[in-house]
Tab-separated table of C-alpha atoms in Angstrom:
chain	number	residue	atom	x	y	z
A	1	MET	CA	-27.424	-3.315	-38.899
A	2	ARG	CA	-28.365	-4.484	-35.294
A	3	LEU	CA	-24.975	-2.704	-34.096
A	4	PHE	CA	-25.741	0.302	-36.221
A	5	SER	CA	-28.969	1.023	-34.643
A	6	ALA	CA	-27.308	0.309	-31.043
A	7	LYS	CA	-24.774	2.777	-32.144
A	8	LEU	CA	-27.387	5.269	-32.933
A	9	ILE	CA	-29.285	4.941	-29.917
A	10	ILE	CA	-26.013	5.543	-27.845
A	11	ILE	CA	-25.119	8.839	-29.701
A	12	VAL	CA	-28.529	10.176	-29.775
A	13	LEU	CA	-28.759	9.448	-25.521
A	14	LEU	CA	-24.969	11.003	-25.175
A	15	VAL	CA	-26.136	14.201	-27.183
A	16	ALA	CA	-29.701	14.477	-25.378
A	17	LEU	CA	-27.417	13.995	-21.989
A	18	ALA	CA	-24.866	16.970	-23.423
A	19	GLY	CA	-27.653	18.964	-24.298
A	20	LEU	CA	-29.334	18.671	-20.833
A	21	ILE	CA	-26.052	19.599	-19.219
A	22	ALA	CA	-25.527	22.468	-21.575
A	23	TRP	CA	-29.192	23.425	-20.623
A	24	ALA	CA	-28.509	23.298	-16.914
A	25	ILE	CA	-25.354	25.194	-17.008
A	26	LEU	CA	-26.981	28.077	-19.120
A	27	SER	CA	-30.096	28.200	-16.912
A	28	LEU	CA	-27.880	29.058	-13.863
A	29	PRO	CA	-28.080	32.577	-12.691
A	30	PHE	CA	-24.700	34.267	-13.702
A	31	ASN	CA	-24.688	35.856	-10.122
A	32	GLY	CA	-26.136	33.001	-8.026
A	33	PRO	CA	-26.973	33.498	-4.428
A	34	SER	CA	-23.568	33.789	-2.673
A	35	LEU	CA	-22.452	33.659	1.045
A	36	ARG	CA	-19.560	35.992	0.251
A	37	ALA	CA	-20.899	38.766	1.946
A	38	GLN	CA	-21.679	37.076	5.071
A	39	VAL	CA	-17.816	35.247	4.853
A	40	PHE	CA	-16.352	38.855	4.318
A	41	ALA	CA	-18.283	40.067	7.052
A	42	ASN	CA	-17.472	37.488	9.809
A	43	ILE	CA	-13.864	37.091	8.388
A	44	GLY	CA	-12.469	39.046	11.177
A	45	HIS	CA	-13.872	36.554	13.741
A	46	SER	CA	-12.181	33.633	12.080
A	47	GLY	CA	-8.600	34.097	13.019
A	48	VAL	CA	-7.248	33.910	9.368
A	49	SER	CA	-7.448	36.805	6.447
A	50	ASN	CA	-7.886	34.009	3.695
A	51	PRO	CA	-11.350	33.479	2.975
A	52	VAL	CA	-11.042	29.973	1.528
A	53	THR	CA	-9.106	28.861	4.832
A	54	ALA	CA	-11.835	30.713	7.071
A	55	VAL	CA	-14.544	28.976	5.430
A	56	LEU	CA	-12.737	25.531	5.354
A	57	LEU	CA	-11.258	25.708	8.806
A	58	ASN	CA	-13.864	27.689	10.545
A	59	PHE	CA	-17.145	28.485	9.100
A	60	ARG	CA	-17.649	24.968	7.719
A	61	GLY	CA	-14.964	23.247	9.883
A	62	TYR	CA	-17.225	20.136	10.061
A	63	ASP	CA	-16.901	19.216	6.606
A	64	THR	CA	-13.315	19.597	6.558
A	65	LEU	CA	-13.109	17.267	9.516
A	66	LEU	CA	-15.005	14.664	7.780
A	67	GLU	CA	-12.925	14.924	4.865
A	68	ILE	CA	-9.957	14.185	6.941
A	69	VAL	CA	-11.866	11.199	8.240
A	70	VAL	CA	-12.564	10.063	4.960
A	71	LEU	CA	-8.969	9.945	4.197
A	72	PHE	CA	-8.056	8.035	7.251
A	73	LEU	CA	-10.815	5.757	6.321
A	74	ALA	CA	-9.359	5.172	2.967
A	75	VAL	CA	-5.913	4.116	4.257
A	76	LEU	CA	-8.075	1.661	6.569
A	77	GLY	CA	-9.640	0.354	3.700
A	78	ALA	CA	-6.350	-0.233	1.757
A	79	TRP	CA	-4.755	-1.717	4.606
A	80	SER	CA	-7.507	-4.300	5.041
A	81	LEU	CA	-6.484	-5.786	1.735
A	82	GLY	CA	-3.397	-7.326	2.871
A	83	MET	CA	0.162	-6.753	3.935
A	84	VAL	CA	2.516	-5.308	1.319
A	85	GLN	CA	6.148	-5.488	1.152
A	86	LEU	CA	7.437	-2.235	1.179
A	87	PRO	CA	8.369	-1.554	-2.544
A	88	GLY	CA	11.874	-1.893	-3.329
A	89	PRO	CA	13.825	0.544	-5.437
A	90	PRO	CA	13.352	-0.116	-9.366
A	91	TYR	CA	17.097	0.890	-9.742
A	92	PRO	CA	19.935	1.597	-7.281
A	93	ALA	CA	20.047	5.209	-6.828
A	94	GLY	CA	22.571	6.615	-8.930
A	95	LEU	CA	25.106	9.751	-8.222
A	96	PHE	CA	22.980	12.062	-9.991
A	97	LEU	CA	19.575	10.770	-8.362
A	98	SER	CA	20.644	10.702	-5.010
A	99	ALA	CA	22.194	14.311	-5.263
A	100	LEU	CA	18.835	15.398	-6.729
A	101	LEU	CA	16.941	13.781	-4.007
A	102	ARG	CA	19.147	15.625	-1.461
A	103	ILE	CA	18.352	19.220	-3.132
A	104	LEU	CA	14.658	18.204	-3.745
A	105	LEU	CA	13.591	16.644	-0.327
A	106	PRO	CA	14.363	19.622	1.688
A	107	ALA	CA	12.667	22.021	-0.946
A	108	MET	CA	9.493	20.303	-0.847
A	109	VAL	CA	9.216	20.072	2.755
A	110	LEU	CA	10.098	23.729	2.801
A	111	THR	CA	7.465	24.252	0.216
A	112	ALA	CA	4.715	22.316	2.132
A	113	GLY	CA	5.694	24.509	5.231
A	114	TYR	CA	5.262	27.350	3.512
A	115	LEU	CA	1.967	26.638	2.155
A	116	LEU	CA	0.788	25.923	5.459
A	117	TRP	CA	1.750	29.104	7.068
A	118	ALA	CA	0.392	30.922	3.719
A	119	GLY	CA	-2.950	29.280	4.148
A	120	ALA	CA	-3.999	31.994	6.767
A	121	HIS	CA	-3.534	35.061	4.524
A	122	ALA	CA	-3.129	33.712	0.859
A	123	PRO	CA	-4.061	30.783	-1.158
A	124	GLY	CA	-2.734	27.525	0.389
A	125	GLY	CA	-3.276	25.485	3.406
A	126	ALA	CA	-3.413	21.771	4.767
A	127	PHE	CA	-4.425	19.956	1.818
A	128	GLN	CA	-2.086	21.893	-0.673
A	129	ALA	CA	0.890	21.470	1.956
A	130	GLY	CA	-0.066	18.004	2.565
A	131	ALA	CA	0.031	17.337	-0.980
A	132	VAL	CA	3.266	18.275	-1.362
A	133	LEU	CA	4.649	16.245	1.429
A	134	GLY	CA	2.812	12.917	-0.212
A	135	GLY	CA	4.537	13.835	-3.267
A	136	ALA	CA	8.010	13.922	-1.218
A	137	GLY	CA	7.138	10.708	0.580
A	138	ILE	CA	6.279	9.033	-2.728
A	139	LEU	CA	9.598	9.902	-4.175
A	140	LEU	CA	11.146	8.513	-1.159
A	141	LEU	CA	9.492	5.419	-1.381
A	142	LEU	CA	10.483	5.216	-5.323
A	143	THR	CA	14.199	5.566	-4.226
A	144	GLU	CA	15.527	5.535	-0.825
A	145	VAL	CA	13.435	2.526	0.722
A	146	ARG	CA	15.999	2.026	3.777
A	147	PHE	CA	15.224	5.087	4.952
A	148	ALA	CA	11.154	4.971	4.841
A	149	SER	CA	10.952	1.355	6.218
A	150	ALA	CA	12.613	2.603	9.576
A	151	ILE	CA	9.528	4.245	10.458
A	152	VAL	CA	6.674	1.860	9.909
A	153	SER	CA	5.123	0.800	13.203
A	154	TRP	CA	3.780	3.483	15.704
A	155	PRO	CA	5.148	6.482	14.552
A	156	LEU	CA	3.300	5.991	11.231
A	157	ARG	CA	0.249	5.267	12.897
A	158	THR	CA	0.500	8.281	15.055
A	159	LEU	CA	1.076	10.614	11.813
A	160	LEU	CA	-1.570	8.916	10.277
A	161	SER	CA	-4.367	9.332	12.729
A	162	ALA	CA	-2.688	13.100	13.784
A	163	GLY	CA	-5.193	14.623	12.030
A	164	VAL	CA	-8.219	13.352	12.987
A	165	LEU	CA	-7.322	12.967	16.761
A	166	VAL	CA	-6.288	16.698	16.753
A	167	PHE	CA	-9.251	18.119	14.754
A	168	THR	CA	-11.545	15.911	16.946
A	169	GLY	CA	-9.879	16.988	20.069
A	170	VAL	CA	-9.999	20.716	19.366
A	171	ALA	CA	-13.617	20.293	18.215
A	172	LEU	CA	-14.483	18.597	21.369
A	173	GLY	CA	-12.462	20.827	23.390
A	174	SER	CA	-14.262	24.105	22.082
A	175	MET	CA	-17.391	22.210	23.476
A	176	PHE	CA	-16.038	21.857	26.951
A	177	LEU	CA	-14.722	25.602	26.745
A	178	GLY	CA	-18.528	26.419	26.794
A	179	GLY	CA	-18.855	26.691	23.164
A	180	ARG	CA	-20.550	24.505	20.548
A	181	LEU	CA	-18.990	21.789	18.089
A	182	LEU	CA	-15.801	23.378	16.597
A	183	GLU	CA	-16.829	26.760	17.827
A	184	TYR	CA	-13.379	27.987	18.655
A	185	PRO	CA	-12.543	30.437	21.429
A	186	ARG	CA	-12.647	33.798	19.542
A	187	HIS	CA	-8.856	34.852	20.507
A	188	TRP	CA	-7.762	31.499	19.960
A	189	ALA	CA	-9.301	30.511	16.637
A	190	GLY	CA	-6.017	31.640	14.701
A	191	ILE	CA	-3.817	29.463	16.797
A	192	LEU	CA	-5.891	26.481	16.818
A	193	ILE	CA	-6.445	26.806	13.120
A	194	LEU	CA	-2.650	26.509	12.772
A	195	VAL	CA	-2.317	23.497	15.112
A	196	ILE	CA	-4.991	21.662	13.083
A	197	GLU	CA	-3.694	22.466	9.935
A	198	THR	CA	-0.292	21.277	10.765
A	199	ALA	CA	-1.678	18.025	12.202
A	200	ALA	CA	-3.669	17.844	9.238
A	201	THR	CA	-0.910	18.645	6.768
A	202	LEU	CA	1.456	15.763	8.412
A	203	SER	CA	-1.672	13.129	8.287
A	204	ILE	CA	-2.585	13.806	4.677
A	205	GLY	CA	1.171	13.854	3.537
A	206	VAL	CA	1.704	10.464	5.341
A	207	ILE	CA	-1.885	9.324	4.361
A	208	LEU	CA	-1.245	9.906	0.479
A	209	THR	CA	2.447	8.607	0.951
A	210	VAL	CA	0.743	5.368	2.640
A	211	LEU	CA	-1.953	5.004	-0.246
A	212	PHE	CA	0.594	4.751	-2.663
A	213	ILE	CA	1.874	1.570	-1.184
A	214	GLY	CA	-1.367	0.118	-1.626
A	215	GLY	CA	-1.879	-2.062	1.553
A	216	ARG	CA	-0.442	-2.516	4.952
A	217	PRO	CA	3.454	-2.251	4.829
A	218	SER	CA	4.516	-5.378	6.789
A	219	GLU	CA	6.755	-4.531	9.643
A	220	ALA	CA	8.618	-7.851	9.696
A	221	ASP	CA	11.949	-8.445	8.329
A	222	ARG	CA	12.658	-9.369	4.799
A	223	THR	CA	12.688	-13.270	5.579
A	224	LEU	CA	9.268	-13.280	7.182
A	225	SER	CA	7.532	-11.478	4.433
A	226	VAL	CA	9.285	-13.536	1.456
A	227	LYS	CA	7.365	-16.146	3.251
A	228	SER	CA	4.249	-14.370	3.168
A	229	THR	CA	4.421	-13.310	-0.585
A	230	GLY	CA	5.279	-16.981	-1.264
A	231	LYS	CA	1.832	-17.942	0.391
A	232	ARG	CA	0.128	-15.569	-1.919
A	233	LYS	CA	1.531	-17.258	-5.019
A	234	ASP	CA	0.333	-20.453	-3.728
A	235	LYS	CA	-3.231	-19.154	-3.884
B	1	MET	CA	-7.366	43.401	-23.032
B	2	ILE	CA	-10.414	40.915	-23.471
B	3	TRP	CA	-9.263	39.952	-26.765
B	4	SER	CA	-5.724	38.809	-25.059
B	5	GLN	CA	-7.562	36.899	-22.476
B	6	TRP	CA	-9.508	34.925	-25.264
B	7	LEU	CA	-6.523	34.191	-26.993
B	8	PHE	CA	-5.061	32.332	-24.058
B	9	ASP	CA	-8.296	30.751	-22.759
B	10	LEU	CA	-9.856	29.308	-25.866
B	11	PRO	CA	-6.586	27.454	-26.768
B	12	LEU	CA	-6.354	26.292	-23.282
B	13	ALA	CA	-10.085	24.817	-23.256
B	14	LEU	CA	-9.650	23.656	-26.708
B	15	VAL	CA	-6.074	21.829	-25.590
B	16	LEU	CA	-7.856	20.487	-22.316
B	17	LEU	CA	-10.824	19.012	-24.356
B	18	TRP	CA	-8.404	17.705	-27.173
B	19	LEU	CA	-6.091	16.085	-24.555
B	20	ALA	CA	-9.284	14.410	-22.442
B	21	TRP	CA	-10.383	13.090	-25.895
B	22	ARG	CA	-6.767	11.358	-26.656
B	23	LEU	CA	-6.368	10.002	-22.984
B	24	LEU	CA	-9.558	8.453	-23.098
B	25	THR	CA	-9.289	6.910	-26.691
B	26	SER	CA	-6.060	5.927	-26.142
B	27	ALA	CA	-5.279	2.054	-26.532
B	28	ASP	CA	-1.891	2.548	-25.081
B	29	LEU	CA	-2.185	2.630	-21.414
B	30	PHE	CA	1.035	4.247	-20.661
B	31	LYS	CA	0.590	6.810	-23.269
B	32	ALA	CA	-2.988	7.621	-21.517
B	33	VAL	CA	-1.327	7.882	-17.996
B	34	VAL	CA	1.293	10.778	-19.603
B	35	LEU	CA	-1.594	12.451	-21.197
B	36	PHE	CA	-3.421	12.453	-17.871
B	37	ILE	CA	-0.747	13.830	-16.180
B	38	ALA	CA	-0.376	16.712	-18.931
B	39	PHE	CA	-4.103	17.405	-18.443
B	40	GLY	CA	-3.681	17.883	-14.748
B	41	LEU	CA	-1.061	20.255	-15.118
B	42	LEU	CA	-3.380	22.343	-18.179
B	43	MET	CA	-6.369	21.870	-15.796
B	44	ALA	CA	-4.278	23.591	-13.114
B	45	LEU	CA	-3.614	26.094	-15.379
B	46	ALA	CA	-7.291	26.644	-16.053
B	47	TRP	CA	-8.030	26.641	-12.382
B	48	VAL	CA	-5.498	29.678	-12.189
B	49	ARG	CA	-7.380	31.379	-15.143
B	50	LEU	CA	-10.801	30.594	-12.991
B	51	GLN	CA	-9.069	32.795	-10.218
B	52	ALA	CA	-9.153	29.507	-7.826
B	53	VAL	CA	-5.687	29.383	-6.916
B	54	ASP	CA	-6.350	27.043	-4.012
B	55	ILE	CA	-7.814	24.058	-6.469
B	56	ALA	CA	-4.888	24.919	-8.854
B	57	LEU	CA	-2.309	23.919	-6.262
B	58	ALA	CA	-4.337	20.892	-5.305
B	59	GLU	CA	-4.860	19.864	-8.933
B	60	ALA	CA	-1.232	20.043	-9.592
B	61	ALA	CA	-0.036	18.107	-6.712
B	62	ILE	CA	-2.779	15.637	-6.561
B	63	GLY	CA	-4.355	15.660	-9.860
B	64	ALA	CA	-1.269	15.487	-11.936
B	65	GLY	CA	1.338	14.359	-9.372
B	66	VAL	CA	0.158	11.876	-6.738
B	67	THR	CA	-2.391	10.249	-9.335
B	68	GLY	CA	-0.009	10.207	-12.003
B	69	ALA	CA	2.520	8.293	-9.644
B	70	LEU	CA	-0.345	6.285	-8.691
B	71	PHE	CA	-1.377	5.226	-12.179
B	72	LEU	CA	2.337	4.460	-13.079
B	73	SER	CA	2.537	2.361	-10.228
B	74	ALA	CA	-0.899	0.625	-11.002
B	75	LEU	CA	0.137	0.018	-14.794
B	76	ASN	CA	3.767	-1.410	-13.499
B	77	LYS	CA	1.884	-3.829	-11.624
B	78	ILE	CA	-0.394	-4.877	-14.148
B	79	ASN	CA	2.007	-5.200	-16.652
B	80	SER	CA	4.100	-7.622	-14.337
B	81	GLU	CA	1.376	-9.568	-13.360
B	82	GLN	CA	0.399	-10.005	-16.905
B	83	GLN	CA	4.072	-11.061	-17.616
B	84	LYS	CA	3.921	-13.845	-14.869
B	85	ASN	CA	0.675	-15.050	-16.008
B	86	ASP	CA	1.943	-15.332	-19.655
B	87	LYS	CA	4.830	-17.182	-18.225
B	88	GLY	CA	2.487	-19.519	-16.177
B	89	GLN	CA	0.373	-20.195	-19.290
B	90	ALA	CA	3.394	-21.056	-21.364
B	91	GLU	CA	4.563	-23.386	-18.803
B	92	THR	CA	1.157	-25.184	-18.218
B	93	LYS	CA	0.991	-25.386	-22.020
B	94	GLY	CA	4.463	-27.115	-21.985
B	95	ARG	CA	3.495	-29.677	-19.556
B	96	ASN	CA	0.378	-30.265	-21.296
B	97	LEU	CA	2.078	-31.173	-24.692
């Protein structure tokens, strides 16, 4: 009986919450206050013709900068959890899988490059391109690990921080050139956005791949890392 | 014109809700992950219908792809840990006996 009444209270609360959300959505004005007109009025100065990219990389560049910093912090958080041996391939890559990878991976890199380039005038951009790169990286991790373990150490760290460093560098550089923070020189806006997006794409791709590992990949050779996993078992 | 749009959008919304319900109530975690990936792909379609192609691309790549792979890897880790624990418990039980 008591269980039944608890259930009833939960159901009533849930229905009330659903009703509240429905009311909130219905009470929104259908054509809310929008900055659409301002965006389209100033898009000529942004350096790109895709309104989404113009907002993300120019008008509200600060938000995007902080988003990339958040991704970078996520990696720091994951790495502080401890060392992780790069996951070995669960199965030896067979003829079919390695042939598929040889076609699929270049295609994914090409797609990422296209999305990055297309971001200036069509839907696309650094996050989408970075996600595709991240997918390629995860595929590589799950299959051909010999290839992946060669890049751990400083090349990996450079790629991880490239997005944050380049974006911050451009933001501060535009300050030194007389503007405000992230106020790109007008004639250079297009090329600067491309530079930032390229660095961000590489960083996001590598960050997503590294987050998939779930810890700091150990740079030591296999004998050392076997010892460290042995220690973990003792705990 | 409008009717044909409803014909596509309404089933899409209903299937999304149904998938969400199925994946949240599924007792089998592997099934839930597979349903989640399917949900992400259909959600990407819904974003396209809402004319947010940028979000659709990110949803398909991150929501369905990367998150799905992460879930599968986490599931794999949970299962192997459980197997280890089961083995360990069996061993200690054997010793106690």
